[in-house]
mmCIF file of C-alpha atoms in Angstrom:
data_model
loop_
_atom_site.group_PDB
_atom_site.id
_atom_site.type_symbol
_atom_site.label_atom_id
_atom_site.label_comp_id
_atom_site.label_asym_id
_atom_site.label_seq_id
_atom_site.Cartn_x
_atom_site.Cartn_y
_atom_site.Cartn_z
ATOM 1 C CA UNK A 1 9.433 26.548 -5.265
ATOM 2 C CA UNK A 2 11.514 23.564 -4.217
ATOM 3 C CA UNK A 3 9.359 20.438 -4.014
ATOM 4 C CA UNK A 4 11.448 18.529 -1.461
ATOM 5 C CA UNK A 5 13.912 20.562 0.537
ATOM 6 C CA UNK A 6 16.447 19.325 3.040
ATOM 7 C CA UNK A 7 18.740 21.224 5.342
ATOM 8 C CA UNK A 8 21.594 21.442 5.821
ATOM 9 C CA UNK A 9 23.146 20.545 2.486
ATOM 10 C CA UNK A 10 26.545 20.001 4.063
ATOM 11 C CA UNK A 11 27.334 18.951 7.592
ATOM 12 C CA UNK A 12 30.824 18.408 9.003
ATOM 13 C CA UNK A 13 31.042 17.288 12.598
ATOM 14 C CA UNK A 14 33.132 15.394 15.109
ATOM 15 C CA UNK A 15 32.606 11.805 16.197
ATOM 16 C CA UNK A 16 30.282 11.510 19.151
ATOM 17 C CA UNK A 17 28.220 14.594 18.327
ATOM 18 C CA UNK A 18 24.460 14.631 17.777
ATOM 19 C CA UNK A 19 23.054 16.197 14.620
ATOM 20 C CA UNK A 20 19.751 16.594 12.799
ATOM 21 C CA UNK A 21 18.751 16.848 9.158
ATOM 22 C CA UNK A 22 15.404 18.379 8.291
ATOM 23 C CA UNK A 23 13.186 17.610 5.329
ATOM 24 C CA UNK A 24 10.037 19.282 4.077
ATOM 25 C CA UNK A 25 7.887 18.615 1.006
ATOM 26 C CA UNK A 26 5.239 20.912 -0.452
ATOM 27 C CA UNK A 27 3.784 18.397 -2.899
ATOM 28 C CA UNK A 28 0.953 17.176 -0.725
ATOM 29 C CA UNK A 29 2.429 13.671 -0.684
ATOM 30 C CA UNK A 30 1.515 11.322 2.118
ATOM 31 C CA UNK A 31 4.676 9.212 2.152
ATOM 32 C CA UNK A 32 8.214 10.339 2.939
ATOM 33 C CA UNK A 33 11.489 8.455 3.005
ATOM 34 C CA UNK A 34 15.044 8.700 4.238
ATOM 35 C CA UNK A 35 17.734 7.024 2.135
ATOM 36 C CA UNK A 36 21.462 6.663 2.740
ATOM 37 C CA UNK A 37 23.648 6.762 -0.366
ATOM 38 C CA UNK A 38 26.994 5.049 -0.041
ATOM 39 C CA UNK A 39 30.222 5.839 -1.865
ATOM 40 C CA UNK A 40 29.145 3.575 -4.738
ATOM 41 C CA UNK A 41 25.969 5.600 -5.199
ATOM 42 C CA UNK A 42 23.698 2.807 -3.945
ATOM 43 C CA UNK A 43 20.531 4.070 -2.266
ATOM 44 C CA UNK A 44 19.567 2.190 0.872
ATOM 45 C CA UNK A 45 16.211 2.750 2.547
ATOM 46 C CA UNK A 46 16.374 3.747 6.181
ATOM 47 C CA UNK A 47 12.865 4.839 7.109
ATOM 48 C CA UNK A 48 9.519 5.577 5.564
ATOM 49 C CA UNK A 49 6.530 7.394 7.014
ATOM 50 C CA UNK A 50 2.987 7.419 5.679
ATOM 51 C CA UNK A 51 0.742 10.121 7.121
ATOM 52 C CA UNK A 52 3.092 10.579 10.092
ATOM 53 C CA UNK A 53 3.125 6.844 10.809
ATOM 54 C CA UNK A 54 6.327 4.803 10.600
ATOM 55 C CA UNK A 55 5.852 2.063 7.992
ATOM 56 C CA UNK A 56 9.394 1.065 7.068
ATOM 57 C CA UNK A 57 12.200 0.801 9.552
ATOM 58 C CA UNK A 58 15.132 -1.044 8.062
ATOM 59 C CA UNK A 59 18.037 -2.356 10.069
ATOM 60 C CA UNK A 60 19.428 0.955 11.160
ATOM 61 C CA UNK A 61 21.281 1.631 14.429
ATOM 62 C CA UNK A 62 19.145 2.990 17.251
ATOM 63 C CA UNK A 63 21.265 6.119 17.088
ATOM 64 C CA UNK A 64 19.141 7.135 14.096
ATOM 65 C CA UNK A 65 15.695 8.398 15.025
ATOM 66 C CA UNK A 66 13.199 9.809 12.538
ATOM 67 C CA UNK A 67 10.483 12.232 13.541
ATOM 68 C CA UNK A 68 7.471 13.267 11.512
ATOM 69 C CA UNK A 69 5.566 16.149 13.126
ATOM 70 C CA UNK A 70 3.168 16.241 10.174
ATOM 71 C CA UNK A 71 2.948 14.567 6.795
ATOM 72 C CA UNK A 72 4.919 17.373 5.112
ATOM 73 C CA UNK A 73 7.955 16.978 7.361
ATOM 74 C CA UNK A 74 10.307 14.121 8.135
ATOM 75 C CA UNK A 75 13.390 14.909 10.169
ATOM 76 C CA UNK A 76 16.330 12.645 10.940
ATOM 77 C CA UNK A 77 18.222 12.876 14.202
ATOM 78 C CA UNK A 78 21.488 11.051 14.685
ATOM 79 C CA UNK A 79 23.055 10.517 18.094
ATOM 80 C CA UNK A 80 26.693 9.721 18.879
ATOM 81 C CA UNK A 81 27.893 10.069 15.305
ATOM 82 C CA UNK A 82 30.429 7.539 14.037
ATOM 83 C CA UNK A 83 32.880 7.641 11.140
ATOM 84 C CA UNK A 84 30.765 5.114 9.214
ATOM 85 C CA UNK A 85 27.811 7.486 9.255
ATOM 86 C CA UNK A 86 29.585 9.669 6.694
ATOM 87 C CA UNK A 87 27.414 9.547 3.559
ATOM 88 C CA UNK A 88 24.886 11.513 1.589
ATOM 89 C CA UNK A 89 21.389 11.298 3.067
ATOM 90 C CA UNK A 90 18.455 11.821 0.756
ATOM 91 C CA UNK A 91 14.917 12.634 1.725
ATOM 92 C CA UNK A 92 12.189 11.726 -0.777
ATOM 93 C CA UNK A 93 8.422 11.785 -1.044
ATOM 94 C CA UNK A 94 5.688 10.167 -3.096
ATOM 95 C CA UNK A 95 2.037 9.291 -2.939
ATOM 96 C CA UNK A 96 1.620 6.036 -1.064
ATOM 97 C CA UNK A 97 -0.385 3.337 -2.822
ATOM 98 C CA UNK A 98 -1.938 -0.046 -2.540
ATOM 99 C CA UNK A 99 -1.894 -3.045 -4.806
ATOM 100 C CA UNK A 100 -1.260 -2.331 -8.471
ATOM 101 C CA UNK A 101 -2.112 1.321 -8.363
ATOM 102 C CA UNK A 102 0.432 3.588 -10.036
ATOM 103 C CA UNK A 103 0.574 6.389 -7.566
ATOM 104 C CA UNK A 104 3.094 8.836 -8.872
ATOM 105 C CA UNK A 105 6.673 9.819 -9.096
ATOM 106 C CA UNK A 106 9.338 9.771 -6.458
ATOM 107 C CA UNK A 107 10.735 13.208 -5.691
ATOM 108 C CA UNK A 108 14.099 13.640 -3.984
ATOM 109 C CA UNK A 109 15.620 16.419 -1.997
ATOM 110 C CA UNK A 110 19.086 17.648 -2.975
ATOM 111 C CA UNK A 111 20.790 15.499 -0.399
ATOM 112 C CA UNK A 112 22.681 16.257 2.804
ATOM 113 C CA UNK A 113 26.349 15.340 2.747
ATOM 114 C CA UNK A 114 27.409 14.335 6.244
ATOM 115 C CA UNK A 115 31.104 14.094 7.056
ATOM 116 C CA UNK A 116 32.118 12.737 10.439
ATOM 117 C CA UNK A 117 35.698 13.463 11.463
ATOM 118 C CA UNK B 1 20.551 -10.770 -4.471
ATOM 119 C CA UNK B 2 19.238 -7.352 -5.413
ATOM 120 C CA UNK B 3 15.688 -7.150 -6.696
ATOM 121 C CA UNK B 4 16.885 -4.735 -9.390
ATOM 122 C CA UNK B 5 19.914 -5.342 -11.601
ATOM 123 C CA UNK B 6 21.380 -2.749 -13.942
ATOM 124 C CA UNK B 7 23.912 -3.049 -16.707
ATOM 125 C CA UNK B 8 26.416 -1.877 -17.507
ATOM 126 C CA UNK B 9 27.799 -0.528 -14.239
ATOM 127 C CA UNK B 10 30.070 1.903 -16.050
ATOM 128 C CA UNK B 11 29.815 3.254 -19.572
ATOM 129 C CA UNK B 12 32.050 5.611 -21.534
ATOM 130 C CA UNK B 13 30.833 6.937 -24.868
ATOM 131 C CA UNK B 14 31.901 9.427 -27.493
ATOM 132 C CA UNK B 15 29.713 12.465 -27.987
ATOM 133 C CA UNK B 16 26.963 11.687 -30.472
ATOM 134 C CA UNK B 17 26.776 7.967 -29.741
ATOM 135 C CA UNK B 18 23.525 6.126 -29.046
ATOM 136 C CA UNK B 19 23.482 4.789 -25.498
ATOM 137 C CA UNK B 20 21.450 2.016 -23.888
ATOM 138 C CA UNK B 21 21.236 1.220 -20.188
ATOM 139 C CA UNK B 22 19.389 -1.905 -19.102
ATOM 140 C CA UNK B 23 17.397 -2.743 -16.006
ATOM 141 C CA UNK B 24 15.993 -6.123 -14.962
ATOM 142 C CA UNK B 25 13.870 -6.734 -11.902
ATOM 143 C CA UNK B 26 12.490 -9.754 -10.130
ATOM 144 C CA UNK B 27 9.289 -8.571 -8.427
ATOM 145 C CA UNK B 28 5.824 -7.660 -9.680
ATOM 146 C CA UNK B 29 5.682 -3.897 -9.959
ATOM 147 C CA UNK B 30 3.204 -1.070 -10.227
ATOM 148 C CA UNK B 31 5.774 1.294 -11.756
ATOM 149 C CA UNK B 32 9.402 1.617 -12.789
ATOM 150 C CA UNK B 33 11.379 4.830 -12.470
ATOM 151 C CA UNK B 34 14.512 6.071 -14.167
ATOM 152 C CA UNK B 35 16.473 8.570 -12.106
ATOM 153 C CA UNK B 36 19.459 10.763 -12.946
ATOM 154 C CA UNK B 37 22.151 12.020 -10.604
ATOM 155 C CA UNK B 38 24.834 14.414 -11.812
ATOM 156 C CA UNK B 39 28.204 14.397 -9.988
ATOM 157 C CA UNK B 40 27.783 16.025 -6.600
ATOM 158 C CA UNK B 41 24.160 16.701 -7.413
ATOM 159 C CA UNK B 42 20.684 15.746 -6.396
ATOM 160 C CA UNK B 43 18.533 12.995 -7.855
ATOM 161 C CA UNK B 44 15.876 13.840 -10.413
ATOM 162 C CA UNK B 45 13.187 11.640 -11.870
ATOM 163 C CA UNK B 46 13.429 11.217 -15.645
ATOM 164 C CA UNK B 47 10.607 8.778 -16.286
ATOM 165 C CA UNK B 48 7.952 6.768 -14.548
ATOM 166 C CA UNK B 49 6.668 3.810 -16.582
ATOM 167 C CA UNK B 50 4.123 1.094 -16.098
ATOM 168 C CA UNK B 51 3.933 -0.037 -19.736
ATOM 169 C CA UNK B 52 5.159 0.732 -23.221
ATOM 170 C CA UNK B 53 7.457 3.589 -24.014
ATOM 171 C CA UNK B 54 8.009 7.216 -23.089
ATOM 172 C CA UNK B 55 10.105 9.880 -24.800
ATOM 173 C CA UNK B 56 11.434 13.162 -23.494
ATOM 174 C CA UNK B 57 13.784 15.024 -25.789
ATOM 175 C CA UNK B 58 16.726 12.748 -26.540
ATOM 176 C CA UNK B 59 15.761 10.280 -23.830
ATOM 177 C CA UNK B 60 13.584 7.242 -24.448
ATOM 178 C CA UNK B 61 12.485 4.707 -21.852
ATOM 179 C CA UNK B 62 10.843 1.384 -22.611
ATOM 180 C CA UNK B 63 9.480 -1.365 -20.424
ATOM 181 C CA UNK B 64 8.467 -4.967 -21.046
ATOM 182 C CA UNK B 65 6.347 -6.059 -18.099
ATOM 183 C CA UNK B 66 6.240 -9.731 -19.127
ATOM 184 C CA UNK B 67 10.024 -9.941 -19.332
ATOM 185 C CA UNK B 68 10.537 -7.685 -16.284
ATOM 186 C CA UNK B 69 12.955 -5.515 -18.211
ATOM 187 C CA UNK B 70 13.374 -1.842 -19.012
ATOM 188 C CA UNK B 71 15.836 0.131 -21.101
ATOM 189 C CA UNK B 72 16.859 3.758 -21.082
ATOM 190 C CA UNK B 73 18.154 5.074 -24.403
ATOM 191 C CA UNK B 74 19.970 8.334 -25.022
ATOM 192 C CA UNK B 75 20.213 9.466 -28.629
ATOM 193 C CA UNK B 76 22.963 11.835 -29.832
ATOM 194 C CA UNK B 77 24.678 11.739 -26.454
ATOM 195 C CA UNK B 78 26.276 14.903 -25.096
ATOM 196 C CA UNK B 79 28.843 15.495 -22.331
ATOM 197 C CA UNK B 80 26.099 17.030 -20.198
ATOM 198 C CA UNK B 81 24.446 13.583 -20.149
ATOM 199 C CA UNK B 82 27.346 12.381 -17.983
ATOM 200 C CA UNK B 83 25.705 11.246 -14.771
ATOM 201 C CA UNK B 84 24.673 8.189 -12.780
ATOM 202 C CA UNK B 85 21.415 6.675 -14.016
ATOM 203 C CA UNK B 86 19.434 4.684 -11.478
ATOM 204 C CA UNK B 87 16.565 2.294 -12.094
ATOM 205 C CA UNK B 88 13.976 1.965 -9.313
ATOM 206 C CA UNK B 89 10.854 -0.166 -9.070
ATOM 207 C CA UNK B 90 7.787 0.063 -6.910
ATOM 208 C CA UNK B 91 6.337 -3.360 -6.021
ATOM 209 C CA UNK B 92 2.582 -3.943 -6.137
ATOM 210 C CA UNK B 93 2.301 -3.982 -2.370
ATOM 211 C CA UNK B 94 3.815 -1.702 0.209
ATOM 212 C CA UNK B 95 5.440 1.697 -0.039
ATOM 213 C CA UNK B 96 8.983 0.479 -0.636
ATOM 214 C CA UNK B 97 11.081 1.255 -3.697
ATOM 215 C CA UNK B 98 13.885 -1.057 -4.819
ATOM 216 C CA UNK B 99 16.896 0.510 -6.485
ATOM 217 C CA UNK B 100 19.478 -0.698 -8.932
ATOM 218 C CA UNK B 101 23.146 -0.016 -8.245
ATOM 219 C CA UNK B 102 23.259 2.663 -10.913
ATOM 220 C CA UNK B 103 25.071 3.077 -14.225
ATOM 221 C CA UNK B 104 27.813 5.674 -14.324
ATOM 222 C CA UNK B 105 27.847 7.277 -17.779
ATOM 223 C CA UNK B 106 30.674 9.449 -19.074
ATOM 224 C CA UNK B 107 30.290 11.105 -22.462
ATOM 225 C CA UNK B 108 33.553 12.343 -23.925
ATOM 226 C CA UNK B 109 33.547 15.369 -26.245
#
């Protein structure tokens, strides 16, 4: 069973379109993340949800909107796609924690490679 | 300035060589993670450390909390070890992870 699964794995679309990437985890984690990986392989946090509540919202264009229907799912919707949105998007999950408590590993999905033409 | 610095950025080694990748961080952490990403592939967690040393097969990870430094060692390197290795830390507070810029390792047969 895949622990963190994201779909689709590949997405090729035209500028101006709207697209969604879905993510599901079956690990019972309470925290999920969306990361954007640039061409230099650097992972940049976009959003994080803890128990369906948005807790991290980095400087990301309003065209990106996360949705968490339950704590096992975190979807990413992107409106009016631009060329610069082309990247690999990774979903991840972990147990959230507070102050000094080692709360477990970070599990990643396989990534969704978005190409905007 | 990034909270997590890795070195080297790129590394080429001959098969069989002993490899070390370094990670330094600037925040108080509850855990440090070493991640591996093969070309075109997903990201997998190799180790999670909060102190001392861990070993898994030919991979060894160490951490020195006082010096805010960790190393990932690969013994008897093999071409299949060719990948990007990423160091990530989890600060004491919050749910954020901070990532290094990755070390791209190529092992030549």
